[in-house]
Amino acid sequence: MPQLPCALRQTALIATLRQCRMFVGLPAEDLRTIAELTVLKALAKGDYLFHEGEPVAGFYIVQRGAINVHRVNAAGKEQVIRIFRPGDSLAEAALASHQGYPADARAEAASQVLLVQKTGFVELLRRHAELALRLLASMSFHLHDVVGQLDDLTLKDVETRLTHWLLKQCPETRPAGPMVIKLHHTKRVLAAELGTVSETLSRTLAKFKEQGLLKVDGSNLTVLDPARLRQLLQRHLGE
Amino acid sequence: MPQLPCALRQTALIATLRQCRMFVGLPAEDLRTIAELTVLKALAKGDYLFHEGEPVAGFYIVQRGAINVHRVNAAGKEQVIRIFRPGDSLAEAALASHQGYPADARAEAASQVLLVQKTGFVELLRRHAELALRLLASMSFHLHDVVGQLDDLTLKDVETRLTHWLLKQCPETRPAGPMVIKLHHTKRVLAAELGTVSETLSRTLAKFKEQGLLKVDGSNLTVLDPARLRQLLQRHLGE
DNA sequence: CGGCGTCTTTGATCCCGGTCAAGCCAGGCT
DNA sequence: AGCCTGGCTTGACCGGGATCAAAGACGCCG
């Protein structure tokens, strides 16, 4: 990979930062300051970004690829907390933590991420309260997310969780017609995200298929009738 | 309850704030500013502080009693996220959230809490980055906590979770001898905290009892041999 | 004291879903 | 072509734990 001239690299970096949810709308000067604190990291599929408990170098912004944040128990089973995609930031919470990173992070595919280094950034926060508020917002979003998962996993069965997940994939734009969902990973990963294993996922998909709710073709899922799926969810929650 | 003179109420309030983890060591002047933003609330056992999704008035500090933060599914089953006790702050995340409170909060016993009002406090944060950093730390702690629960619930069985919980109750001071744990709530609540139901908890306690690990006497649990319990945990995690 | 509601325990039953094992398909490599 | 590897599906099995039901245990109050 050719090394870009320094100035060019800066501009490219700033462009990425600007697209990141957390920094959107920030004045150019601040972005420049932040850019000076960031380090570009390339990861091959399967590389670990950090492990649970490791000392905190900073937080990350995904530029390309996908980062799987998860916990493992001693038996080796993984519970996916979330998969982060380009534009997402992760591990902000670790900035203020004395406990190291709270989970493991691994590249689910070849990826490129920006590391925003802790030391400099905390200094910046100290002078720049507006930024701290954004960080708070971002963290509160993650917290909400994790809490949502928590009751998903404890209060609902796999069928319900899958239904829920499917509906989450086709938000906003709702032409009421069939709806194709492209899986970006293997079904094993989706299973882990749903807190189950691939066999059970496979069976549940099959069940939906024979009920005419779904068509499965490799990594393309087609929700044939979103409305009926939504009814199903209501029914499950309602009893 | 007699109304204290205003000045006195202020000092009492400030004393409480100072004890709160988040504000410990803050200069007196800041505490005064914050005190002006807070409202005292008394709750009877069973009263709700807020419900999931409600607009955010601010965050809370527990002064007396116990606040149970939990989620419920439509079937009415509750998953306890955490029980907050005097000195704890809760719902900080909601300050920066546009999604309302992320869970329900109910007084598990007669309680008194301070509401720190959102509007004024966010202004204060904007001028006072140091405070924002503390808030970040507090939130990151909660996040860590919730993530910990998440894999507890998905990756371990009830026996392991109970063992873990018991050991968490007797930290630091470890005179190696037997260890009494006083339950502050009913066993049903403890069960919910462990992500199970009272019947299963009862059985698991019985199992420990007949193994000579535990003595159960009403709401007093005596861990007869913490070291052996710790071994048990290692063994469970180790396979 | 007796009655009543809540909490707790114990037993019986059932089912969801995890595990093991086998077979199948597709893609990549030699 | 063959082979191998990794993902996916399906079947058989079984165990943890939820649910239902009933019987103590422990208040609390009149």
GROMACS .gro file of C-alpha atoms (C1' of nucleotides) in nm, chain C residues 10-23:
model
   14
  488DT     C1'    1  -4.084  -2.899   4.726
  489DG     C1'    2  -4.262  -3.209   4.382
  490DA     C1'    3  -4.413  -3.323   3.909
  491DT     C1'    4  -4.415  -3.215   3.442
  492DC     C1'    5  -4.288  -3.019   3.013
  493DC     C1'    6  -4.047  -2.779   2.658
  494DC     C1'    7  -3.701  -2.485   2.460
  495DG     C1'    8  -3.287  -2.500   2.293
  496DG     C1'    9  -2.795  -2.672   2.325
  497DT     C1'   10  -2.499  -3.062   2.196
  498DC     C1'   11  -2.349  -3.440   1.918
  499DA     C1'   12  -2.332  -3.655   1.485
  500DA     C1'   13  -2.409  -3.712   1.007
  501DG     C1'   14  -2.479  -3.561   0.545
   0.00000   0.00000   0.00000
